[in-house]
Amino acid sequence: MDTHDVSAVPQYMAQLLNQKKTLQNAQTRIGQNIEKRKSRDEITMQFRFRLLMGHRQRSDLRTSFIPPAYSPSFRSILDLHKVMIKDLLLETHHRGNYITVRSITPPDRMTAVMAIVEDENGDVVMLQLYYQEEENARPAEDLLGEGTVLIVKEPYLKLMSDGDYGLRMDHPSDLIYIPKNDQRIPSCWQPRVKELEVSAEHLRMQGNNYFNAFNYQAAIELYSRALKSTSEEGEAQTLKLNRSLALLKAKNFDTALADLEPMVSCLKPVEKALYRKAQALYNLQKFEECYEVLTALRSEYPDNVEAKKELLRATKRLQEQESGTYRFNQLYMEAAKLRPPHLDHATYIGSVAIRGSGIRGRGLFTTKAIKAGDLLFCEKSFAHAYIADDTQEASDRDNGLTLLINVERNTATMGAQSELIRMIFQKIYKSPSFAPAVINLHHGSYKSIGFCTVDSTPVIDTFYIERVIALNCFGCPLSSRQTHLRSIESEPVKKTAEKQFHSCGVWPLASHINHSCHSNARRAFIGDMMIVRATRDLAPNTEIEFWYHTPIAEENDDRQKKFEQWGFKCDCAMCHDDQTTKRNILNSRKQQRAKVLQHLKAGLKANLPEIEITIVSMEKQYTQLASKVPRLHVWDLHLGLAQVYMQRREPAKAINSALKSLLSLGYVIEGGNVPHKIGTPMVIKQWGLFEDHNIGCWGVLCGAYQLVAPELATQAAQYAKLSYRICVGEDETFEETYKLG
């Protein structure tokens, strides 16, 4: 939704077709042995040279190809049979097997983390690990540095586009890291000199050193080793406290809570344990439980200054969660400052509920009467991948722009979708309690368990995650206000393109909203917060709908193609009208619209009578009332005409055209015409289709009313402000954006 789809762009379509051809060629080799194996030296030297040259030739645009979907290993390692590199067959998922390998080169990180690995026989192959932790969280050297020993469950030997072959791992849960002191390390890789037995204290100090170097995973492993080698209760408690802090830093919140539970459930809870439990609960967005723990901490340890600060923060989140009251100017400041713009705020859910929606599956419904502009919900993203679209900001950093190509679905998208897959996988993998929020979202016809636990380890199907993202992710700007300001810089009649964004995220509650071009709700963004407001008055039990793609004046077939990936055809009033209107009439609308657009380019010199005659002719071609079927081909023409009339100082005509613009979108307005009867208020009896330029339309009316019907100017300004609130999510910044009066 509002993501940058480039599937039809020639240069990217060519890449998609080339990748499809490569895949077809590879599939002819399924089950074959490798015919000509390169020597160990040749493979390693080739990789090292590519590693050296690659750092000099990094491209601003990365490309990531999604292979045909395959499931992760759902089997215990105890049920798998060990094989060697020589046993592996091309384009084959070796079900029922595993392989133990050791890295023998430095790693490289592109869209995957790569290195050359060897088995116990000394045979080598490239290993590609996808969707791993980002470099600043866990460096490639830590993931696959020289000497790293690991087990690959049910390995997949893939023929690559350059003709070489390699082990490809799309499911990080198929990987098992083997610690240095583990007996599963083959004897030929064991150190010649046995490592001397070290004390728990020594291991703890080593862990502390890694923690201070921000290598939290290594610290966790050392604290865990230390715990196995001590039986002293006090030392074990210190180690668990240390490990819980490292787990928090690594975002393993569930495991951190498990470590802390014995220390907080005893007669005299441990101060640090209570504090860290509160931190874990806060990060899990369990603000009420967090508040309770911090209250207990303040009661037990009243001198804890940090607890007082955290209690205040948790209280603010609870207020947001319960009341939907936000300081939006503060949100803007945070979004402008933070990179990525992940804001520290809670989700508010208003008078809405998820219910069945017939053949559409589930939907979101109102639980009470709602007025236009009311806040339906304000949702913190589950995951949000940011790409700087601002030219200067993008040039200052590697912005992560990636072309994601999916051959099976014939799609190519530009943006952060690949990063979003990685983020969501890692979030669930580290804290499985997050899983239901995403695993239960719509995933189309893709069949998979999605998520389970094997050998006490989460197993997650990456392709399931990819499918969920494809159907549920939203493209989003840094702020909708910023996007709106850009849109009003141009004339409304020039606004013919859809909004497409490179940043994207998943908002689980919003994902339950079904599509309609004739929407009754509008989404807006500030950072990774989505704000959804009603665009019209809604009765109780009304299904909330917004558009997945902005409806514009275009061919119905083109509009319907955009919905193919979701497997539906829009049957809203506008789409139904297009489908039932004769082709010659549709062509006539298109031609007449082009004629008016050309006239309007002349501005003050435009032939306004000719424009009005043409618009009237277009309107006669509609068989349905605009209050039932909004007229996408004419609303902006009326508004363009109104603006010209204001420039020509003809306010009465400007009012007439501006009202016609709103009426064309389905609004029913009483008391707005001139000449105006004093004492008669202007009332919106029915709100119509919402467009960004509606705000400007009310602005034109406000200015014109000031000249001929002053008492209506205030009402027009109020409707402009309400429309602004719907459009950008808030109205705190209205006065600084629009100068009416």
XYZ file of C-alpha atoms in Angstrom:
741
model
C 0.000 0.000 0.000
C 1.616 3.207 -1.251
C 4.900 1.341 -1.790
C 7.060 1.943 -4.857
C 6.121 -0.799 -7.322
C 8.524 -0.807 -10.290
C 7.376 -4.079 -11.859
C 6.335 -2.265 -15.038
C 9.412 -0.032 -15.304
C 11.406 -1.322 -18.315
C 14.871 -1.508 -16.716
C 13.577 -3.347 -13.645
C 11.257 -5.519 -15.709
C 14.381 -6.594 -17.620
C 16.071 -7.588 -14.347
C 12.975 -9.524 -13.338
C 12.960 -11.394 -16.652
C 16.703 -12.092 -16.454
C 16.315 -13.481 -12.956
C 13.401 -15.630 -14.097
C 15.567 -17.011 -16.908
C 18.398 -17.729 -14.464
C 15.961 -19.560 -12.205
C 14.603 -21.633 -15.090
C 18.137 -22.610 -16.106
C 18.975 -23.532 -12.521
C 15.907 -25.733 -12.213
C 17.144 -27.888 -15.097
C 20.007 -28.905 -12.764
C 17.840 -30.085 -9.867
C 19.346 -33.159 -8.207
C 22.556 -33.120 -10.267
C 26.077 -33.508 -8.939
C 28.496 -30.638 -9.328
C 30.265 -31.470 -12.611
C 33.425 -29.410 -12.293
C 34.426 -28.580 -8.780
C 36.830 -25.699 -8.329
C 39.789 -26.283 -6.068
C 39.846 -25.051 -2.491
C 42.457 -22.424 -3.347
C 40.563 -21.209 -6.412
C 37.299 -20.736 -4.477
C 38.928 -18.954 -1.538
C 41.138 -16.726 -3.706
C 38.178 -15.782 -5.908
C 36.136 -14.839 -2.820
C 38.954 -12.810 -1.264
C 39.462 -10.926 -4.533
C 35.720 -10.257 -4.804
C 35.746 -9.101 -1.185
C 38.575 -6.667 -1.928
C 37.009 -5.311 -5.120
C 33.487 -5.252 -3.747
C 34.313 -2.612 -1.138
C 35.506 -0.352 -3.942
C 32.477 -0.884 -6.149
C 29.499 -0.655 -3.810
C 26.369 0.542 -5.596
C 23.861 2.965 -4.120
C 21.084 0.553 -5.148
C 21.169 -2.956 -3.765
C 19.292 -5.803 -5.396
C 17.773 -8.701 -3.506
C 16.183 -11.705 -5.227
C 13.632 -13.833 -3.400
C 13.985 -17.461 -4.513
C 11.068 -19.892 -4.833
C 9.611 -20.351 -1.375
C 10.688 -23.309 0.714
C 9.979 -24.169 4.332
C 12.520 -23.983 7.140
C 13.653 -27.088 8.969
C 10.956 -28.030 11.468
C 12.889 -31.130 12.608
C 15.045 -31.605 15.673
C 18.785 -31.831 15.068
C 18.593 -35.252 16.752
C 16.466 -36.497 13.855
C 18.841 -35.335 11.116
C 21.646 -37.259 9.416
C 25.081 -35.703 8.924
C 26.378 -35.215 5.353
C 29.432 -33.633 3.727
C 29.800 -31.019 0.962
C 30.598 -33.761 -1.583
C 27.188 -35.315 -0.882
C 25.226 -32.183 -1.756
C 23.230 -31.955 -4.993
C 22.450 -28.809 -6.974
C 19.151 -26.999 -6.484
C 18.210 -29.454 -3.765
C 16.910 -28.985 -0.233
C 18.560 -31.842 1.635
C 15.675 -32.783 3.897
C 16.574 -35.063 6.769
C 20.236 -33.964 6.723
C 22.571 -31.433 8.278
C 26.101 -30.278 7.603
C 28.772 -28.956 9.981
C 31.060 -26.289 8.540
C 33.740 -23.816 9.615
C 34.413 -20.381 8.122
C 37.886 -20.019 6.571
C 37.683 -16.472 5.157
C 36.682 -13.054 6.465
C 32.965 -12.434 5.902
C 31.406 -10.034 3.430
C 28.071 -8.310 3.986
C 25.857 -7.212 1.125
C 22.214 -8.300 1.025
C 23.520 -11.452 2.743
C 26.453 -12.217 5.023
C 28.841 -14.448 3.057
C 32.021 -16.411 3.637
C 33.769 -19.519 2.371
C 33.282 -22.489 4.682
C 34.870 -25.925 4.852
C 33.727 -29.293 6.114
C 35.799 -31.907 7.942
C 37.086 -33.270 4.636
C 38.529 -29.901 3.685
C 36.029 -29.353 0.852
C 34.810 -25.760 0.588
C 31.731 -23.855 -0.560
C 30.323 -20.350 -0.217
C 27.759 -19.880 2.539
C 25.172 -17.091 2.218
C 23.195 -16.085 5.306
C 20.141 -13.891 4.675
C 18.090 -11.775 7.091
C 20.713 -11.683 9.825
C 21.049 -8.958 12.432
C 22.209 -5.596 11.121
C 25.900 -4.710 11.239
C 25.640 -2.263 14.138
C 23.803 -4.869 16.250
C 25.959 -7.868 15.393
C 28.929 -7.384 13.053
C 29.461 -9.792 10.183
C 32.738 -10.765 11.847
C 30.803 -12.022 14.846
C 28.279 -13.863 12.671
C 30.682 -15.570 10.272
C 34.263 -14.607 11.159
C 37.133 -16.958 10.411
C 36.989 -20.024 12.639
C 33.230 -19.823 13.282
C 31.768 -23.332 13.496
C 28.105 -23.864 12.741
C 25.521 -26.419 11.743
C 23.239 -25.859 8.745
C 20.012 -27.835 9.031
C 18.586 -29.303 5.816
C 21.006 -27.324 3.594
C 20.046 -25.875 0.226
C 22.774 -25.940 -2.469
C 21.910 -23.265 -5.004
C 23.241 -22.549 -8.459
C 23.999 -18.821 -8.476
C 23.574 -16.321 -11.316
C 27.335 -16.256 -12.056
C 27.397 -20.027 -12.594
C 29.005 -20.839 -9.244
C 27.211 -22.707 -6.479
C 26.749 -22.028 -2.793
C 24.781 -22.836 0.332
C 21.899 -20.384 0.627
C 20.131 -19.884 3.954
C 16.949 -17.835 3.855
C 15.781 -19.060 7.262
C 18.142 -17.906 10.059
C 16.467 -20.454 12.337
C 18.104 -23.216 10.230
C 21.472 -22.160 11.652
C 23.036 -23.464 14.879
C 26.173 -21.769 16.199
C 28.608 -24.090 17.996
C 30.470 -22.463 20.919
C 34.242 -22.947 21.136
C 34.089 -25.382 24.023
C 31.246 -27.470 22.586
C 31.811 -31.208 22.138
C 29.973 -31.112 18.804
C 32.996 -29.446 17.206
C 34.708 -32.114 15.067
C 37.975 -33.404 16.553
C 39.977 -32.142 13.569
C 38.963 -28.572 14.450
C 39.527 -28.888 18.167
C 42.476 -26.819 19.469
C 45.670 -28.819 19.845
C 46.138 -27.440 23.318
C 43.081 -27.943 25.435
C 41.722 -24.732 26.934
C 42.388 -24.699 30.660
C 39.400 -24.765 32.958
C 38.514 -21.151 33.742
C 36.563 -19.843 36.704
C 33.095 -18.343 36.553
C 34.630 -15.073 37.704
C 37.060 -15.057 34.763
C 34.241 -15.801 32.312
C 32.140 -13.043 33.855
C 34.953 -10.533 33.418
C 35.364 -11.608 29.784
C 31.643 -11.205 29.318
C 31.816 -7.719 30.807
C 34.562 -6.787 28.347
C 32.415 -7.923 25.424
C 29.406 -6.089 26.863
C 31.384 -2.854 27.118
C 32.429 -3.346 23.487
C 28.704 -3.616 22.556
C 29.106 -7.276 21.541
C 26.076 -8.414 23.482
C 25.737 -11.880 21.941
C 29.300 -12.821 22.924
C 28.656 -11.451 26.412
C 25.490 -13.554 26.738
C 27.372 -16.705 25.716
C 30.137 -16.076 28.273
C 27.697 -15.341 31.098
C 25.856 -18.563 30.181
C 29.124 -20.547 30.319
C 29.910 -18.986 33.671
C 26.514 -19.973 35.058
C 27.192 -23.607 34.157
C 30.456 -23.562 36.063
C 29.276 -22.087 39.358
C 27.128 -23.401 42.173
C 27.477 -20.336 44.403
C 24.100 -18.602 44.743
C 25.374 -15.021 44.978
C 27.658 -15.426 41.971
C 24.844 -17.012 39.955
C 22.554 -14.074 40.774
C 25.189 -11.580 39.614
C 25.675 -13.510 36.389
C 21.934 -13.628 35.729
C 21.650 -9.900 36.337
C 24.517 -9.314 33.913
C 23.037 -11.666 31.355
C 19.588 -10.078 31.654
C 21.091 -6.659 30.878
C 22.912 -8.060 27.835
C 19.680 -9.742 26.741
C 17.826 -6.429 27.033
C 20.467 -4.694 24.943
C 20.217 -7.479 22.333
C 16.391 -7.120 22.388
C 15.828 -10.647 23.729
C 13.104 -9.406 26.047
C 11.325 -12.725 26.673
C 14.524 -14.477 27.758
C 15.500 -11.510 29.924
C 12.183 -11.792 31.774
C 12.779 -15.522 32.350
C 16.203 -14.738 33.869
C 14.766 -12.065 36.142
C 11.609 -13.815 37.353
C 13.186 -15.757 40.285
C 14.785 -12.547 41.556
C 11.571 -10.503 41.500
C 9.155 -13.118 42.813
C 11.016 -13.757 46.068
C 10.151 -12.239 49.461
C 12.622 -9.366 49.008
C 12.818 -8.572 45.279
C 16.233 -7.603 43.941
C 16.336 -3.904 43.039
C 18.175 -4.279 39.713
C 15.972 -7.211 38.761
C 12.786 -5.191 39.292
C 14.183 -2.314 37.246
C 15.215 -4.566 34.375
C 11.908 -6.396 34.407
C 10.203 -3.018 33.998
C 12.502 -2.233 31.063
C 11.672 -5.539 29.381
C 7.937 -5.018 29.839
C 8.186 -1.462 28.491
C 9.934 -2.694 25.361
C 7.277 -5.380 24.956
C 4.761 -2.486 25.126
C 3.137 -4.004 28.202
C 2.806 -0.607 29.818
C 0.285 -1.503 32.514
C 2.455 -4.356 33.823
C 5.503 -2.110 33.539
C 3.734 0.551 35.603
C 2.889 -2.011 38.312
C 6.505 -3.233 38.539
C 7.870 0.312 38.729
C 5.328 1.176 41.427
C 6.537 -1.833 43.434
C 10.148 -0.788 42.837
C 9.451 2.745 44.088
C 7.751 1.273 47.147
C 10.621 -1.098 47.974
C 13.450 1.254 46.977
C 12.178 4.872 47.243
C 15.659 6.346 46.646
C 15.960 4.866 43.148
C 16.054 7.991 40.959
C 15.935 6.102 37.633
C 12.800 4.262 38.726
C 11.070 7.611 39.283
C 11.947 8.716 35.718
C 10.808 5.429 34.223
C 7.561 5.521 36.196
C 6.804 8.947 34.716
C 7.535 7.623 31.211
C 5.321 4.548 31.727
C 2.537 6.790 33.084
C 2.642 8.893 29.896
C 2.395 5.773 27.740
C -0.592 4.545 29.755
C -2.328 7.912 29.317
C -1.764 7.757 25.559
C -2.956 4.159 25.423
C -6.130 4.870 27.365
C -7.115 8.361 26.175
C -5.565 8.832 22.721
C -4.169 12.185 23.835
C -0.894 13.031 22.106
C 1.215 16.167 21.867
C 1.606 16.086 18.099
C 4.114 18.935 17.964
C 6.309 16.809 20.231
C 5.913 13.870 17.850
C 7.077 16.059 14.952
C 10.170 17.146 16.882
C 11.032 13.544 17.703
C 10.492 12.425 14.092
C 12.751 15.221 12.835
C 15.500 14.332 15.304
C 15.535 10.531 15.468
C 17.055 8.318 12.767
C 15.383 5.995 12.200
C 12.263 7.943 13.303
C 11.032 5.338 15.778
C 9.024 7.249 18.352
C 8.592 6.412 22.008
C 4.804 6.399 22.195
C 1.970 3.982 22.854
C -0.828 2.673 20.639
C -4.305 4.021 21.246
C -7.295 1.986 20.058
C -10.553 3.926 19.982
C -14.094 2.731 19.395
C -13.171 0.019 16.900
C -13.067 -3.770 16.908
C -11.903 -6.563 14.597
C -14.791 -8.672 13.283
C -15.672 -10.970 10.435
C -16.321 -9.250 7.102
C -17.916 -11.968 4.965
C -15.904 -13.023 1.921
C -13.313 -10.387 2.761
C -12.229 -12.300 5.864
C -11.769 -9.934 8.776
C -12.306 -6.191 8.954
C -12.294 -3.303 11.410
C -15.647 -1.942 12.578
C -16.870 0.964 14.668
C -18.367 0.127 18.050
C -20.189 3.456 18.477
C -21.186 6.507 16.420
C -18.179 8.422 15.061
C -17.984 11.981 13.723
C -15.855 13.078 10.760
C -12.352 13.873 12.005
C -12.574 11.682 15.112
C -9.528 9.592 15.986
C -10.221 5.927 15.315
C -6.795 4.774 16.467
C -3.160 5.854 16.631
C -0.858 2.862 16.206
C 2.823 2.391 16.890
C 4.414 0.280 14.149
C 5.257 -3.345 14.793
C 8.299 -2.762 12.598
C 9.322 0.193 10.449
C 12.169 0.377 7.922
C 13.262 3.912 7.142
C 14.878 5.243 3.994
C 15.868 8.883 3.704
C 14.055 10.340 0.699
C 15.404 13.825 1.328
C 18.310 14.320 -1.108
C 20.741 15.808 1.415
C 19.949 13.309 4.149
C 20.203 10.390 1.720
C 23.599 11.588 0.494
C 24.898 11.719 4.045
C 24.386 8.011 4.662
C 23.933 4.605 3.088
C 20.166 4.855 2.913
C 19.522 1.150 2.296
C 17.477 1.570 -0.884
C 16.934 -1.948 -2.253
C 15.295 -3.390 -5.331
C 13.414 -6.484 -4.151
C 12.561 -8.928 -6.942
C 10.167 -11.823 -6.424
C 10.143 -14.097 -9.461
C 7.287 -16.299 -8.254
C 4.964 -13.314 -7.916
C 6.407 -11.312 -10.845
C 6.944 -8.244 -8.676
C 9.711 -5.705 -8.248
C 9.528 -3.107 -5.483
C 11.901 -0.292 -4.658
C 12.373 0.617 -1.038
C 12.973 -1.003 2.335
C 10.848 -4.169 2.056
C 13.900 -6.438 2.224
C 15.038 -4.726 5.401
C 11.522 -5.012 6.821
C 11.579 -8.790 6.336
C 14.836 -8.946 8.265
C 13.561 -6.681 11.039
C 10.352 -8.625 11.596
C 12.101 -11.994 11.504
C 14.693 -10.865 14.054
C 12.091 -9.262 16.312
C 10.042 -12.466 16.508
C 13.102 -14.705 16.706
C 14.500 -12.775 19.674
C 11.159 -12.331 21.473
C 8.636 -14.980 20.351
C 5.836 -13.346 22.363
C 5.677 -10.784 19.539
C 4.824 -13.502 16.992
C 0.981 -13.549 17.157
C 0.744 -9.886 16.100
C 2.239 -10.739 12.688
C 1.721 -14.481 12.219
C -2.057 -14.024 12.383
C -2.160 -11.394 9.630
C -3.461 -12.159 6.139
C -0.936 -14.186 4.135
C -2.925 -15.084 1.043
C -2.737 -18.644 -0.256
C 0.742 -19.319 1.145
C 0.714 -22.541 3.154
C 3.047 -22.843 6.123
C 3.147 -23.379 9.855
C 4.718 -19.916 9.987
C 6.060 -20.217 13.529
C 6.797 -22.958 16.053
C 9.484 -24.060 18.499
C 11.969 -26.896 17.891
C 14.767 -27.861 20.308
C 13.728 -24.881 22.487
C 14.478 -22.549 19.569
C 11.956 -20.485 17.550
C 11.559 -21.700 13.976
C 10.189 -19.061 11.609
C 9.332 -19.334 7.923
C 10.929 -16.275 6.299
C 8.793 -16.671 3.200
C 5.684 -16.546 5.369
C 6.986 -13.252 6.772
C 7.716 -12.015 3.242
C 4.171 -12.862 2.153
C 2.660 -11.128 5.192
C 4.705 -8.023 4.407
C 3.748 -8.067 0.717
C 0.061 -8.016 1.664
C 0.146 -5.879 4.801
C 2.964 -3.354 4.647
C 2.339 0.350 4.182
C 4.627 2.742 2.372
C 4.960 5.862 4.483
C 6.536 9.329 4.521
C 8.495 10.803 7.412
C 5.350 12.830 8.055
C 2.095 13.196 6.131
C 2.206 16.920 6.804
C 5.468 17.126 4.883
C 3.924 15.201 1.984
C 0.831 17.389 2.075
C 2.886 20.576 1.940
C 4.623 19.261 -1.168
C 1.312 18.333 -2.792
C -0.266 21.784 -2.317
C 2.713 23.456 -3.953
C 1.204 22.302 -7.269
C -2.204 22.994 -8.718
C -4.826 20.316 -7.926
C -5.223 19.496 -11.600
C -1.535 18.557 -11.751
C -2.012 15.940 -9.039
C -2.382 12.838 -11.182
C 0.219 10.505 -9.689
C -0.185 8.207 -6.716
C 1.825 8.643 -3.554
C 4.637 6.090 -3.406
C 7.161 5.829 -0.591
C 10.395 3.951 0.006
C 10.084 3.757 3.798
C 7.609 1.117 4.926
C 6.272 -0.671 7.958
C 3.679 -3.026 9.383
C 0.879 -1.789 11.636
C -1.108 -4.917 12.641
C -4.376 -3.216 13.610
C -4.423 -1.071 10.461
C -3.732 -4.196 8.394
C -7.227 -5.438 9.225
C -8.816 -2.529 7.342
C -10.197 -3.582 3.970
C -9.916 -1.527 0.808
C -12.420 0.755 -0.814
C -11.677 3.555 -3.276
C -14.728 5.250 -1.718
C -13.088 5.208 1.696
C -14.467 6.425 5.017
C -11.140 6.726 6.861
C -7.765 8.290 6.197
C -4.308 7.265 7.415
C -1.528 9.723 8.214
C 1.996 9.276 9.576
C 4.394 10.955 11.946
C 7.570 8.882 12.128
C 6.474 5.304 12.765
C 3.115 6.311 14.240
C 0.028 5.815 12.050
C -2.930 8.071 12.796
C -6.299 6.995 11.393
C -9.303 9.317 11.441
C -12.830 9.071 10.077
C -13.428 11.065 6.876
C -17.185 11.108 7.387
C -19.789 10.471 10.069
C -20.037 6.742 10.802
C -22.844 4.826 12.480
C -22.116 2.049 14.998
C -21.080 -1.283 13.407
C -19.853 0.401 10.216
C -16.895 -1.257 8.543
C -13.915 1.091 8.325
C -12.389 1.191 4.850
C -9.536 3.107 3.291
C -7.839 2.900 -0.050
C -4.785 0.718 -0.644
C -3.955 2.837 -3.687
C -5.042 6.445 -4.123
C -7.979 6.628 -6.557
C -7.168 8.891 -9.482
C -8.797 9.580 -12.842
C -7.614 6.516 -14.754
C -8.853 3.480 -16.648
C -10.735 1.013 -14.447
C -8.621 -1.909 -15.727
C -5.451 -0.087 -14.647
C -6.958 0.531 -11.218
C -8.026 -3.096 -10.772
C -4.557 -4.412 -11.692
C -3.192 -2.783 -8.558
C -5.336 -5.071 -6.418
C -4.330 -8.361 -8.046
C -1.780 -9.288 -5.372
C -4.548 -9.165 -2.752
C -6.780 -11.344 -4.903
C -9.807 -9.056 -5.169
C -11.475 -6.588 -7.499
C -12.763 -3.387 -5.990
C -16.547 -3.161 -6.247
C -16.988 0.286 -4.725
C -19.489 2.693 -6.281
C -16.828 4.401 -8.405
C -15.352 1.174 -9.762
C -18.801 -0.272 -10.414
C -19.782 2.881 -12.302
C -16.635 2.648 -14.433
C -17.337 -0.995 -15.199
C -20.916 -0.315 -16.303
C -20.197 2.859 -18.298
C -19.803 2.473 -22.046
C -16.304 2.738 -23.482
C -17.171 5.684 -25.752
C -18.362 7.720 -22.755
C -15.202 6.915 -20.773
C -13.100 8.007 -23.743
C -15.137 11.193 -24.061
C -14.561 12.042 -20.387
C -10.860 11.496 -20.837
C -10.672 13.714 -23.926
C -12.763 16.497 -22.434
C -10.748 16.399 -19.221
C -7.541 16.811 -21.217
C -9.112 19.769 -23.026
C -10.013 21.532 -19.740
C -6.596 20.874 -18.265
C -5.025 22.521 -21.295
C -7.289 25.566 -20.930
C -6.529 25.935 -17.210
C -2.812 26.200 -17.934
C -3.542 29.688 -19.295
C -4.464 30.912 -15.793
C -6.060 34.366 -15.837
C -6.167 34.246 -19.630
C -8.102 30.992 -19.685
C -11.368 30.839 -21.602
C -13.555 30.266 -18.543
C -16.949 30.074 -20.344
C -15.505 27.380 -22.622
C -14.191 25.493 -19.560
C -17.591 25.655 -17.836
C -19.422 24.426 -20.944
C -17.023 21.476 -21.247
C -17.395 20.525 -17.567
C -21.194 20.671 -17.830
C -20.955 18.376 -20.845
C -18.820 15.930 -18.832
C -21.260 15.959 -15.916
C -24.188 15.128 -18.181
C -22.444 11.862 -19.032
C -22.815 10.601 -15.435
C -25.977 8.623 -14.750
C -25.508 8.443 -10.971
C -25.715 11.340 -8.516
C -22.338 12.593 -7.288
C -23.572 11.974 -3.735
C -23.636 8.273 -4.646
C -20.681 8.097 -7.068
C -17.877 10.670 -6.696
C -16.674 12.090 -10.010
C -12.904 11.740 -10.151
C -12.683 13.332 -13.603
C -14.235 16.690 -12.666
C -13.723 17.624 -8.992
C -10.261 19.098 -9.512
C -11.388 20.916 -12.676
C -14.013 22.768 -10.644
C -11.397 23.628 -8.019
C -8.957 24.886 -10.644
C -11.753 27.061 -12.022
C -12.553 28.395 -8.523
C -8.941 29.428 -8.014
C -8.886 31.327 -11.304
C -12.119 33.121 -10.373
C -10.546 34.204 -7.053
C -7.544 35.546 -8.935
C -9.962 37.495 -11.136
C -11.729 38.847 -8.011
C -15.036 37.178 -8.799
C -15.846 35.662 -5.362
C -19.422 34.601 -6.132
C -18.270 32.524 -9.096
C -15.351 31.170 -7.030
C -17.818 30.015 -4.346
C -20.027 28.363 -6.943
C -17.098 26.437 -8.476
C -15.556 25.483 -5.113
C -18.877 24.087 -3.882
C -19.245 22.167 -7.142
C -15.780 20.675 -6.528
C -16.914 19.360 -3.150
C -20.280 18.229 -4.521
C -18.442 16.303 -7.258
C -16.683 14.336 -4.522
C -19.999 13.351 -2.938
C -20.417 16.118 -0.353
C -23.957 17.294 0.388
C -23.803 20.867 1.683
C -26.659 23.138 2.702
C -26.534 26.889 3.260
C -23.321 27.581 1.392
C -24.571 29.191 -1.777
C -24.665 32.923 -2.464
C -26.521 35.161 -2.210
C -26.644 33.999 1.415
C -29.568 34.446 3.791
C -28.200 35.944 7.001
C -28.592 33.662 9.987
C -28.585 30.471 7.936
C -25.607 28.274 8.875
C -23.678 26.208 6.370
C -24.036 22.506 7.171
C -22.316 19.432 5.710
C -25.138 16.912 5.544
C -22.877 14.274 3.979
C -19.092 14.141 3.771
C -17.702 13.013 0.455
C -14.493 11.438 -0.829
C -11.521 13.025 0.890
C -8.719 14.560 -1.185
C -5.715 16.589 0.019
C -6.886 19.617 -1.951
C -10.203 19.672 -0.081
C -8.415 21.805 2.497
C -7.453 24.313 -0.165
C -11.008 24.227 -1.476
C -12.318 25.292 1.934
C -9.590 27.925 1.938
C -10.925 29.342 -1.361
C -14.424 29.384 0.143
C -13.164 31.122 3.283
C -11.497 33.869 1.248
C -14.491 34.324 -1.038
C -17.019 34.344 1.826
C -15.073 37.105 3.548
C -15.933 39.292 0.575
C -19.605 38.419 0.059
C -20.888 36.410 3.086
C -18.565 37.093 6.080
C -20.531 35.008 8.566
C -19.787 31.872 6.536
C -16.031 32.535 6.425
C -15.534 31.293 9.991
C -17.401 28.079 9.230
C -15.354 27.517 6.078
C -12.162 28.015 8.104
C -13.388 25.498 10.680
C -14.120 22.941 7.955
C -10.671 23.615 6.492
C -9.111 22.899 9.895
C -11.156 19.735 10.336
C -10.135 18.596 6.843
C -6.500 19.317 7.711
C -6.825 17.159 10.840
C -8.119 14.282 8.713
C -5.389 14.764 6.114
C -2.249 14.982 8.288
C -3.574 13.396 11.487
C -3.602 16.499 13.699
C -4.612 20.174 13.658
C -2.046 21.656 16.056
C -0.045 22.912 13.080
C -2.992 24.150 11.016
C -2.587 27.876 11.691
C 1.108 27.863 10.766
C 0.355 25.956 7.561
C -2.727 27.790 6.294
C -3.184 31.523 6.787
C -6.955 31.963 6.596
C -8.550 35.169 7.741
